[in-house]
Backbone as a printed PyTorch tensor [residue, N CA C, xyz], in Angstrom:
tensor([[[-15.4910,  -2.4980,  17.6730],
         [-13.9890,  -1.8250,  17.2370],
         [-14.6300,  -1.2040,  15.9910]],

        [[-14.2350,   0.2190,  16.3740],
         [-14.0600,   1.4540,  15.6480],
         [-12.8720,   1.6500,  14.9410]],

        [[-12.7230,   2.1360,  13.9810],
         [-11.2860,   2.3320,  13.2810],
         [-11.2250,   4.2620,  13.7230]],

        [[-10.4340,   4.3620,  14.0120],
         [-10.1700,   6.2280,  13.7300],
         [ -9.0280,   6.2590,  13.0810]],

        [[ -9.1730,   7.5410,  11.7680],
         [ -8.4620,   8.1860,  11.1950],
         [ -8.4640,   9.4420,  11.6500]],

        [[ -7.1700,   9.7870,  11.2820],
         [ -6.7580,  11.3870,  12.0090],
         [ -6.8460,  12.1150,  10.8280]],

        [[ -7.4740,  11.3910,  10.1220],
         [ -7.7850,  12.8540,   8.8590],
         [ -7.3470,  11.8460,   7.4090]],

        [[ -7.6220,  13.1960,   6.4110],
         [ -7.4170,  12.6050,   4.8690],
         [ -6.3470,  13.6550,   4.5690]],

        [[ -5.5040,  13.2780,   3.4890],
         [ -5.0540,  13.9650,   2.4260],
         [ -5.7430,  14.4740,   1.4780]],

        [[ -5.4660,  15.3740,   0.9380],
         [ -5.5110,  16.0580,  -0.4450],
         [ -6.5000,  14.9540,  -1.4210]],

        [[ -5.0080,  14.0640,  -1.8970],
         [ -6.0250,  12.9850,  -2.9730],
         [ -7.0510,  11.8710,  -2.0390]],

        [[ -7.1030,  11.6130,  -0.9800],
         [ -7.9270,  10.7570,  -0.4050],
         [ -9.5070,  11.4430,  -0.5860]],

        [[ -9.1560,  12.7390,  -0.0540],
         [-10.6210,  13.4160,   0.0730],
         [-11.0430,  13.2530,  -1.6650]],

        [[-10.1040,  13.6000,  -2.8130],
         [-10.7230,  12.9830,  -4.1310],
         [-10.7400,  11.5930,  -4.5610]],

        [[-10.1520,  10.8220,  -4.1940],
         [-10.5240,   9.5170,  -4.2340],
         [-11.6150,   8.6160,  -3.5620]],

        [[-12.0400,   9.1760,  -2.0430],
         [-12.8810,   9.0330,  -1.4450],
         [-14.5520,   8.2410,  -2.1920]],

        [[-14.8450,   9.6130,  -3.1010],
         [-16.2630,   8.8120,  -3.9160],
         [-15.6760,   7.6700,  -4.6460]],

        [[-14.3210,   7.6980,  -5.7240],
         [-13.9840,   6.4920,  -6.3270],
         [-14.6220,   5.2730,  -5.4180]],

        [[-13.5410,   5.3790,  -4.4420],
         [-13.2660,   4.0310,  -3.2990],
         [-14.7530,   3.7630,  -2.7240]],

        [[-15.4790,   4.4470,  -2.5260],
         [-16.7990,   4.3620,  -1.8580],
         [-17.8800,   3.6500,  -3.2920]],

        [[-17.4770,   3.9940,  -4.2440],
         [-17.9530,   3.0110,  -5.7030],
         [-17.7420,   1.8440,  -5.7060]],

        [[-16.7210,   1.8020,  -5.5280],
         [-15.6650,   0.2220,  -5.7060],
         [-16.4700,  -0.3280,  -4.7160]],

        [[-16.3380,  -0.1020,  -3.2320],
         [-16.8580,  -0.8080,  -2.1290],
         [-18.4320,  -1.4600,  -2.4610]],

        [[-19.0640,  -0.4130,  -3.2010],
         [-20.7950,  -1.3630,  -3.2390],
         [-20.1940,  -2.1300,  -4.1850]],

        [[-19.7200,  -2.5350,  -4.7280],
         [-19.3460,  -3.3110,  -6.0830],
         [-19.1500,  -4.6860,  -5.3820]],

        [[-18.3950,  -4.5240,  -4.0870],
         [-18.0150,  -5.9440,  -3.4000],
         [-19.4430,  -6.2660,  -3.3190]],

        [[-19.6080,  -7.8030,  -3.4410],
         [-20.6300,  -8.4390,  -2.4620],
         [-20.9450,  -8.4400,  -1.0270]],

        [[-21.9100,  -9.0370,  -0.3650],
         [-21.7060,  -8.3400,   1.2590],
         [-21.1230,  -9.6280,   1.6460]],

        [[-21.3090, -11.0110,   0.8850],
         [-20.6190, -12.0970,   1.0540],
         [-18.8290, -12.0890,   1.3000]],

        [[-18.2440, -11.1230,   0.6800],
         [-16.7550, -10.9250,   0.4680],
         [-16.4330, -10.6870,   1.7830]],

        [[-15.6860, -11.4170,   2.6060],
         [-14.6960, -11.0820,   4.1720],
         [-13.6670,  -9.7400,   3.4070]],

        [[-13.5970,  -8.5910,   4.3490],
         [-12.6610,  -7.6080,   4.3630],
         [-11.3950,  -8.4100,   4.4850]],

        [[-10.9060,  -9.1290,   4.8870],
         [ -9.5730,  -9.5570,   4.9490],
         [ -9.2300, -10.1810,   4.0030]],

        [[-10.1120, -11.0470,   2.8740],
         [ -9.6020, -11.4940,   1.3420],
         [ -9.4160, -10.4390,   0.4520]],

        [[-10.1950,  -9.1290,   0.9520],
         [ -9.7730,  -7.6950,  -0.0370],
         [ -8.0910,  -7.6220,   0.5380]],

        [[ -8.0070,  -7.3600,   1.3680],
         [ -6.8140,  -7.6080,   2.1510],
         [ -5.6670,  -8.4040,   1.2790]],

        [[ -6.0820,  -9.5220,   1.6400],
         [ -4.9310, -10.5390,   1.1530],
         [ -5.0970, -10.3520,  -0.1750]],

        [[ -5.6580, -10.2220,  -1.1880],
         [ -5.6090, -10.4730,  -2.3970],
         [ -4.7860,  -8.7740,  -3.2410]],

        [[ -5.2330,  -8.0320,  -2.3930],
         [ -4.3950,  -6.4510,  -2.1860],
         [ -2.7120,  -6.8880,  -2.0790]],

        [[ -2.2290,  -7.9930,  -1.0680],
         [ -1.1430,  -8.2530,  -0.8070],
         [ -0.7390,  -8.9330,  -1.7450]],

        [[ -1.1280, -10.0000,  -2.0460],
         [ -0.6900, -11.3740,  -3.1450],
         [ -0.3500, -10.5750,  -4.6190]],

        [[ -1.3430,  -9.4210,  -4.7940],
         [ -0.8300,  -8.9070,  -5.8920],
         [  0.9730,  -8.2000,  -6.0280]],

        [[  0.7730,  -7.4510,  -4.8390],
         [  1.9180,  -6.7380,  -4.6740],
         [  3.3080,  -7.8220,  -4.8630]],

        [[  3.1470,  -8.6140,  -3.6440],
         [  4.1080,  -9.8890,  -3.9790],
         [  4.5180, -10.5160,  -5.0980]],

        [[  3.0430, -10.9680,  -5.8370],
         [  3.2000, -11.5490,  -7.0160],
         [  3.9400, -10.3960,  -8.3370]],

        [[  3.4700,  -9.0300,  -7.5710],
         [  4.4960,  -8.7820,  -9.1880],
         [  5.6980,  -8.0310,  -8.9130]],

        [[  6.4060,  -8.2460,  -7.6300],
         [  7.5890,  -7.6240,  -7.3180],
         [  8.3560,  -8.8780,  -7.2450]],

        [[  7.7460, -10.0320,  -7.1070],
         [  8.4690, -11.5150,  -7.4140],
         [  8.7040, -11.3010,  -8.7980]],

        [[  8.1680, -11.1440,  -9.6940],
         [  8.6220, -10.9550, -11.1190],
         [  9.7100,  -9.9270, -11.3070]],

        [[  9.7130,  -8.6650, -11.0920],
         [ 10.6060,  -8.0270, -10.8570],
         [ 12.1840,  -8.5120, -10.5220]],

        [[ 11.9140,  -9.2250,  -9.5770],
         [ 13.2180,  -9.7760,  -8.6620],
         [ 13.7370, -10.7850,  -9.6130]],

        [[ 12.9920, -11.4210,  -9.9380],
         [ 13.4550, -12.6690, -10.9490],
         [ 13.9520, -12.1540, -11.8870]],

        [[ 13.9240, -11.0210, -12.5210],
         [ 15.1890, -10.8870, -13.6100],
         [ 16.0850, -10.0760, -12.8840]],

        [[ 15.7400,  -9.4310, -11.9130],
         [ 17.0050,  -8.8840, -11.3000],
         [ 17.2100,  -8.7780,  -9.9750]],

        [[ 17.9590,  -9.9110,  -9.2470],
         [ 18.3910,  -9.5650,  -7.8320],
         [ 19.2870,  -8.7800,  -6.8370]],

        [[ 19.8970,  -7.9000,  -8.0400],
         [ 20.9360,  -6.6970,  -7.5900],
         [ 20.1960,  -5.7510,  -7.1190]],

        [[ 18.8580,  -5.4490,  -7.8310],
         [ 18.1450,  -4.2210,  -7.7230],
         [ 19.0530,  -2.7460,  -9.1370]],

        [[ 19.5060,  -3.3760,  -9.5340],
         [ 20.4680,  -2.8320,  -9.9870],
         [ 20.4620,  -2.7960, -11.8760]],

        [[ 19.6510,  -3.2600, -12.1670],
         [ 19.4590,  -3.6920, -13.4630],
         [ 18.3310,  -3.2300, -13.8180]],

        [[ 18.0650,  -3.1750, -15.3300],
         [ 17.0240,  -2.6360, -15.4970],
         [ 16.1680,  -3.8110, -15.8940]],

        [[ 14.8810,  -3.9580, -15.7120],
         [ 14.6040,  -5.3970, -15.7210],
         [ 13.1980,  -4.6030, -17.0160]],

        [[ 12.2860,  -6.1070, -17.5990],
         [ 11.6380,  -5.6270, -18.9220],
         [ 10.4720,  -4.3600, -18.4290]],

        [[ 10.6550,  -3.4900, -19.6550],
         [  9.7670,  -2.7410, -19.0700],
         [  8.1650,  -2.8790, -18.8830]],

        [[  7.6440,  -3.9100, -19.0290],
         [  6.2540,  -4.7120, -18.7200],
         [  6.1160,  -4.7180, -17.3320]],

        [[  7.3030,  -4.7960, -16.5430],
         [  7.3590,  -5.1780, -15.1520],
         [  6.7390,  -3.7370, -14.4720]],

        [[  7.9700,  -3.1800, -14.9660],
         [  7.1080,  -1.6690, -14.1020],
         [  5.9880,  -1.4630, -14.2030]],

        [[  5.5950,  -1.3390, -15.3590],
         [  4.1100,  -0.8540, -15.8650],
         [  3.4430,  -2.5160, -14.9200]],

        [[  3.1650,  -3.1530, -14.6960],
         [  2.6930,  -4.0920, -14.1790],
         [  2.6260,  -4.2440, -12.7120]],

        [[  3.5520,  -3.2760, -12.3310],
         [  4.1170,  -3.3880, -10.9050],
         [  2.8930,  -1.9320, -10.7370]],

        [[  2.9040,  -1.2210, -11.4960],
         [  2.2800,   0.1240, -11.4440],
         [  0.7470,   0.3370, -11.3210]],

        [[  0.2130,  -0.7690, -12.0680],
         [ -0.8750,  -0.9880, -12.0860],
         [ -1.5680,  -1.7430, -10.9160]],

        [[ -0.3110,  -2.9910, -10.6140],
         [ -1.0250,  -3.6120,  -9.4910],
         [ -0.5980,  -2.7070,  -8.0380]],

        [[  0.1700,  -1.4180,  -8.1380],
         [  0.2150,  -0.8060,  -7.1560],
         [ -1.4300,  -0.1990,  -6.7180]],

        [[ -1.7410,   0.8120,  -8.4430],
         [ -3.0140,   1.3960,  -7.9680],
         [ -4.1760,   0.2130,  -7.3150]],

        [[ -4.0900,  -0.8490,  -8.0580],
         [ -5.2040,  -1.6780,  -7.4750],
         [ -5.1600,  -2.0120,  -6.1610]],

        [[ -3.8440,  -1.9450,  -5.8300],
         [ -3.4090,  -2.6390,  -4.2390],
         [ -3.6230,  -1.3350,  -3.6040]],

        [[ -3.9910,  -0.5780,  -3.8540],
         [ -4.5220,   1.2340,  -3.0670],
         [ -5.8020,   1.0330,  -2.9780]],

        [[ -6.7370,   0.9420,  -4.3840],
         [ -8.4080,   1.1690,  -4.0490],
         [ -8.3490,  -0.0680,  -3.0300]],

        [[ -7.7170,  -1.5560,  -3.1600],
         [ -8.2430,  -2.7730,  -2.2650],
         [ -8.1900,  -2.3370,  -0.7840]],

        [[ -6.8170,  -1.6570,  -0.8590],
         [ -6.4050,  -1.1950,   0.9500],
         [ -7.2450,  -0.0780,   1.4930]],

        [[ -7.8730,   0.8780,   0.2420],
         [ -9.2480,   1.4250,   0.7780],
         [-10.2330,   0.7490,   0.6870]],

        [[-10.6600,   0.0510,   0.2250],
         [-12.0190,  -0.4330,   0.4210],
         [-11.9520,  -1.5100,   1.4880]],

        [[-10.9600,  -2.0230,   2.1230],
         [-11.2460,  -3.3440,   2.9020],
         [-11.9300,  -2.9590,   4.1400]],

        [[-11.5240,  -1.6990,   4.3990],
         [-12.0250,  -1.1930,   5.8830],
         [-13.1210,  -1.1650,   5.7580]],

        [[-13.5040,  -0.2740,   4.5190],
         [-15.0150,   0.2440,   4.0710],
         [-15.9150,  -0.8870,   4.1360]],

        [[-15.1470,  -2.0790,   3.8230],
         [-16.1400,  -3.2010,   3.2630],
         [-16.4750,  -4.1310,   4.6990]],

        [[-15.4040,  -4.0420,   5.7560],
         [-15.7010,  -4.5150,   7.0800],
         [-16.4130,  -3.4320,   7.7060]],

        [[-16.8460,  -2.6380,   7.8000],
         [-17.6690,  -1.6450,   8.2910],
         [-19.2240,  -1.8240,   7.6350]],

        [[-18.9050,  -1.6640,   6.3370],
         [-20.5550,  -1.9130,   5.6870],
         [-21.0120,  -3.4750,   6.0060]],

        [[-20.3670,  -4.5000,   5.9890],
         [-20.6850,  -5.6880,   6.8770],
         [-21.0530,  -6.2170,   8.1190]],

        [[-20.4540,  -4.7280,   8.8250],
         [-20.2150,  -5.2890,  10.2070],
         [-19.2960,  -6.3290,  10.7060]],

        [[-18.3930,  -6.3410,  10.0280],
         [-17.3290,  -7.6050,  10.5850],
         [-15.9810,  -6.7230,  10.9160]],

        [[-16.2990,  -5.4800,  10.9770],
         [-14.7420,  -4.7520,  11.9840],
         [-14.7050,  -5.1310,  12.9750]],

        [[-13.4290,  -5.5010,  13.4740],
         [-12.5840,  -6.1220,  14.1300],
         [-11.2450,  -5.7420,  14.9230]],

        [[-10.5670,  -6.0580,  15.9640],
         [ -9.1960,  -5.3750,  16.1520],
         [ -8.3720,  -6.6450,  15.3380]],

        [[ -8.5490,  -7.7740,  15.1950],
         [ -8.0630,  -8.5960,  14.5610],
         [ -8.0950,  -8.6350,  13.3550]],

        [[ -8.8560,  -8.1440,  12.5340],
         [ -8.6790,  -7.7100,  11.3060],
         [ -7.9740,  -6.4250,  10.5490]],

        [[ -8.1910,  -5.4020,  11.7740],
         [ -6.9190,  -4.5970,  11.5070],
         [ -5.8140,  -4.5180,  11.4720]],

        [[ -5.7230,  -5.5970,  12.4220],
         [ -4.0260,  -6.2150,  12.9390],
         [ -3.8380,  -7.0870,  11.4410]],

        [[ -4.1480,  -7.6240,  11.0600],
         [ -4.3240,  -8.1560,   9.7680],
         [ -4.2280,  -7.1310,   8.8410]],

        [[ -4.8600,  -6.2260,   8.5850],
         [ -4.7460,  -5.2150,   7.4490],
         [ -3.6500,  -4.5110,   7.3500]],

        [[ -2.7930,  -4.3450,   8.8510],
         [ -1.7470,  -3.7340,   8.6130],
         [ -0.9500,  -4.4930,   8.4360]],

        [[ -0.8300,  -5.8240,   9.3470],
         [  0.3480,  -6.7270,   8.9120],
         [  0.5640,  -6.7040,   7.6620]],

        [[ -0.6960,  -7.1020,   6.8850],
         [ -0.5100,  -7.3060,   5.3890],
         [  0.0970,  -5.9710,   4.9190]],

        [[ -0.0730,  -4.8320,   5.4520],
         [  0.1110,  -3.6490,   5.1590],
         [  2.0060,  -2.9850,   5.0790]],

        [[  2.3170,  -3.9530,   5.6430],
         [  3.7700,  -4.0200,   6.5320],
         [  4.6060,  -4.6720,   5.4360]],

        [[  4.1150,  -5.6790,   4.5280],
         [  4.6570,  -6.2950,   3.9650],
         [  4.5610,  -5.6770,   2.4220]],

        [[  3.6480,  -5.3700,   2.3120],
         [  3.6440,  -4.5010,   1.3350],
         [  4.2740,  -3.5210,   1.0620]],

        [[  3.8320,  -2.5210,   1.9660],
         [  5.2390,  -1.7260,   2.0740],
         [  6.5340,  -1.8750,   1.6720]],

        [[  7.1150,  -3.0340,   2.3090],
         [  8.5070,  -3.5300,   1.9470],
         [  8.4350,  -3.9090,   0.7060]],

        [[  7.4610,  -4.1650,  -0.2430],
         [  7.9520,  -4.7860,  -1.0990],
         [  7.6280,  -3.4100,  -2.0630]],

        [[  6.5900,  -2.6270,  -1.8060],
         [  6.3090,  -1.5070,  -2.7040],
         [  8.1290,  -0.4880,  -2.4420]],

        [[  8.7000,  -0.3460,  -1.3570],
         [  9.7100,  -0.0040,  -1.4270],
         [ 11.1190,  -0.5860,  -1.7090]],

        [[ 10.7390,  -1.6320,  -1.8270],
         [ 11.9180,  -2.2050,  -2.7170],
         [ 11.6000,  -2.3180,  -4.1510]],

        [[ 10.7220,  -2.3100,  -4.5860],
         [ 10.1860,  -2.3230,  -6.2950],
         [ 10.3250,  -0.6380,  -6.4010]],

        [[ 10.4750,   0.3430,  -5.4990],
         [ 10.8460,   1.8290,  -6.1820],
         [ 12.2690,   1.8210,  -6.2460]],

        [[ 13.2530,   0.9860,  -4.8560],
         [ 14.1930,   1.1270,  -5.2980],
         [ 14.7210,   0.1280,  -6.6620]],

        [[ 14.5190,  -0.8600,  -6.6860],
         [ 14.4140,  -1.5100,  -8.4070],
         [ 14.4160,  -0.3990,  -9.5070]],

        [[ 13.5440,   0.5000,  -9.3530],
         [ 13.1380,   0.7120, -10.3260],
         [ 14.0310,   2.0980, -10.4770]],

        [[ 14.6080,   2.6770,  -9.7950],
         [ 15.5680,   3.7930,  -9.5680],
         [ 16.8510,   2.9240,  -9.5880]],

        [[ 17.1460,   1.6650,  -9.5300],
         [ 17.9570,   0.7170,  -9.7240],
         [ 19.2050,   1.5180,  -8.7580]],

        [[ 18.6800,   1.4480,  -7.1830],
         [ 19.6790,   2.0270,  -6.1040],
         [ 20.8840,   0.6170,  -5.6340]],

        [[ 20.2100,  -0.5090,  -5.8610],
         [ 20.5940,  -1.8320,  -5.3360],
         [ 20.4860,  -1.4710,  -3.5840]],

        [[ 21.2780,  -2.7270,  -3.1530],
         [ 21.2900,  -2.7370,  -1.4470],
         [ 22.0780,  -2.0000,  -0.9060]],

        [[ 22.8520,  -0.9410,  -1.3370],
         [ 23.7890,  -0.3950,  -0.7950],
         [ 23.0460,   0.7000,  -0.2250]],

        [[ 23.9110,   1.9090,   0.3480],
         [ 23.2990,   2.9900,   1.2240],
         [ 22.0040,   3.5960,   0.8710]],

        [[ 22.2890,   3.7180,  -0.6820],
         [ 21.1640,   4.4120,  -1.0290],
         [ 19.9000,   3.8840,  -1.1960]],

        [[ 19.9750,   2.3820,  -1.5810],
         [ 18.5900,   2.0730,  -1.8900],
         [ 17.9450,   1.7290,  -0.1490]],

        [[ 18.8050,   1.3570,   0.6210],
         [ 18.5920,   1.1230,   2.4120],
         [ 18.2720,   2.5260,   2.7840]],

        [[ 18.5760,   3.4540,   2.2930],
         [ 18.1180,   4.8130,   2.7900],
         [ 16.5370,   5.1350,   2.2650]],

        [[ 16.2670,   4.8270,   1.1720],
         [ 15.1980,   4.9540,   0.0810],
         [ 13.8070,   4.1670,   1.2040]],

        [[ 14.6760,   2.8290,   0.8770],
         [ 13.7570,   2.0080,   2.0450],
         [ 13.4230,   2.3220,   3.2770]],

        [[ 14.3740,   2.7180,   3.6830],
         [ 14.0860,   3.3150,   5.3430],
         [ 13.0750,   5.1210,   5.6840]],

        [[ 13.3630,   5.3320,   4.3110],
         [ 11.9960,   6.4930,   4.3000],
         [ 10.7230,   6.4720,   4.0650]],

        [[ 10.9020,   5.2000,   3.6080],
         [  9.1610,   4.7240,   3.2700],
         [  8.7080,   4.0270,   4.6150]],

        [[  9.3990,   3.1220,   4.7190],
         [  8.9020,   2.1310,   6.3850],
         [  9.2800,   3.0020,   7.4330]],

        [[  9.7440,   4.3790,   7.8200],
         [  9.6510,   5.1220,   8.9110],
         [  8.6880,   5.6630,   9.1610]],

        [[  8.0250,   6.3720,   8.3610],
         [  6.6540,   7.0370,   8.6280],
         [  5.2750,   5.5730,   8.6400]],

        [[  5.8010,   4.5770,   8.0790],
         [  4.9540,   3.5450,   8.2400],
         [  4.4250,   3.4140,   9.5680]],

        [[  5.8380,   3.1890,  10.0270],
         [  6.2580,   2.3580,  11.2820],
         [  5.9870,   3.2840,  12.1400]],

        [[  6.1320,   4.8540,  12.4410],
         [  5.6750,   6.1940,  13.0250],
         [  4.0020,   6.1420,  13.0910]],

        [[  3.5830,   6.2340,  12.3080],
         [  2.1070,   6.1530,  12.4530],
         [  1.3980,   4.6560,  13.3870]],

        [[  2.0480,   3.5120,  13.0740],
         [  1.1160,   2.4510,  13.9370],
         [  1.4310,   2.7120,  15.2740]],

        [[  3.0110,   3.1610,  15.7970],
         [  3.2120,   3.8040,  16.8930],
         [  2.3180,   4.7490,  17.4780]],

        [[  1.9540,   5.8960,  16.7090],
         [  1.4330,   6.6100,  17.4050],
         [ -0.1530,   5.8920,  17.4070]],

        [[ -0.5160,   5.0670,  16.5670],
         [ -1.7200,   4.3750,  16.5190],
         [ -1.9150,   3.9930,  17.9430]],

        [[ -0.8810,   2.8300,  18.3650],
         [ -0.8970,   2.4410,  19.3950],
         [ -0.7600,   3.1670,  20.9580]],

        [[ -0.1840,   4.3440,  20.8100],
         [ -0.5040,   5.4140,  21.6510],
         [ -1.3130,   6.3770,  22.1910]],

        [[ -2.4070,   6.6760,  20.9610],
         [ -2.9770,   7.6650,  20.9590],
         [ -4.6840,   6.8940,  20.4200]],

        [[ -4.6930,   5.8540,  19.6960],
         [ -5.9950,   5.3900,  19.0030],
         [ -5.9990,   5.8850,  17.8340]],

        [[ -5.5770,   6.6760,  17.1660],
         [ -6.2750,   6.8810,  15.7900],
         [ -4.7140,   6.7480,  15.2230]],

        [[ -5.0510,   6.4990,  13.9970],
         [ -3.8290,   6.5660,  12.7810],
         [ -4.0080,   7.9480,  11.7730]],

        [[ -2.4370,   8.1200,  11.9080],
         [ -2.5610,   9.2160,  11.0830],
         [ -1.7090,   8.7990,   9.3000]],

        [[ -2.1160,   8.8560,   8.5980],
         [ -1.5140,   8.7680,   7.4080],
         [ -1.4240,   9.5800,   6.2240]],

        [[ -0.6710,  10.8240,   7.1170],
         [ -0.5610,  11.9060,   6.1030],
         [  0.5240,  12.8020,   7.5270]],

        [[  1.0910,  13.8880,   6.3110],
         [  1.6250,  15.3630,   7.4180],
         [  1.1310,  16.0130,   6.5690]],

        [[  0.3720,  16.6720,   7.2340],
         [ -0.5800,  17.9450,   6.2910],
         [ -1.6060,  17.3680,   5.2740]],

        [[ -1.7090,  17.6520,   4.3470],
         [ -2.4950,  17.6370,   3.0490],
         [ -1.8230,  16.3710,   2.6770]],

        [[ -0.5410,  15.7900,   2.7870],
         [ -0.1510,  15.1400,   1.9310],
         [  0.0860,  14.0280,   2.4500]],

        [[ -0.1820,  12.5980,   2.1220],
         [  0.0100,  11.3600,   2.7980],
         [  0.2890,  10.2380,   1.8480]],

        [[  0.0050,   8.9560,   2.4870],
         [ -0.1450,   7.6450,   1.6550],
         [ -0.4160,   7.6620,   0.0300]],

        [[ -1.3120,   8.1860,  -0.0610],
         [ -2.1030,   8.0020,  -1.3360],
         [ -1.2020,   8.8050,  -2.2000]],

        [[ -0.5080,  10.0280,  -1.9630],
         [  0.0430,  10.8570,  -2.6860],
         [  1.7250,  10.2930,  -3.3470]],

        [[  1.8220,   9.4540,  -1.8240],
         [  3.1640,   8.4830,  -2.1850],
         [  3.2940,   7.5450,  -3.2230]],

        [[  2.0550,   6.9670,  -3.3430],
         [  1.7630,   5.7550,  -3.9380],
         [  1.6130,   6.3780,  -5.5200]],

        [[  0.8870,   7.2070,  -5.7030],
         [  0.5710,   7.6860,  -6.8660],
         [  1.6380,   8.3870,  -7.3890]],

        [[  2.7900,   9.1010,  -6.9150],
         [  3.5830,   9.1240,  -7.0850],
         [  4.7560,   8.0280,  -7.4200]],

        [[  4.7010,   6.8680,  -6.8200],
         [  5.5540,   5.9390,  -7.4920],
         [  5.2420,   5.2760,  -8.2600]],

        [[  4.0570,   5.3160,  -9.0650],
         [  3.1720,   4.8940, -10.0670],
         [  3.7360,   5.6580, -11.4630]],

        [[  3.6280,   6.9470, -11.1440],
         [  4.0220,   8.0500, -12.0360],
         [  5.6220,   7.7180, -12.1170]],

        [[  6.5050,   7.4160, -11.0300],
         [  8.2270,   6.6620, -11.4550],
         [  8.2120,   5.4230, -12.2930]],

        [[  7.1740,   4.9640, -11.8930],
         [  7.5140,   3.5520, -12.4130],
         [  7.3170,   3.7640, -14.4710]],

        [[  6.0470,   4.6820, -14.3930],
         [  5.9170,   4.5880, -15.3980],
         [  6.0620,   5.4560, -16.7380]],

        [[  7.3880,   6.3460, -16.1140],
         [  7.8290,   7.6090, -16.7100],
         [  9.1120,   6.2720, -17.3970]]])
């Protein structure tokens, strides 16, 4: 199985040497799916903390939860970038591994969208749903594109997922 990307964004190109450095720190015995799972668990745990303090997505939660989620999102981004690199490095790349990665990414995408709606105190009315939909739609369309053409596009022009995630981190720490 060979993963085929349709290109990289500006920040992907800048971050790739850092991601390559990070993947070399991983032991060869570490399964790529474990890297994926750890990233998803981080997002789930940290969003659960935000949700514990406010279930309506309309209230201010303790400031440390925003910072913790921002740090967790950056960590998730690194882990998501290196899980495939680890799979190729260890020769364990497979369609099932890619499905697991994209499944966990789907859950994480949902949690990240909810965290942003929570940070902006949009609630679950039309504003919150619109924000969540604008995050889900490109993700869904990228998966659909990959299914039909055999490669995945994670950017529009030079702007992609990495820029979006770093933008959200900026909003959360502001």
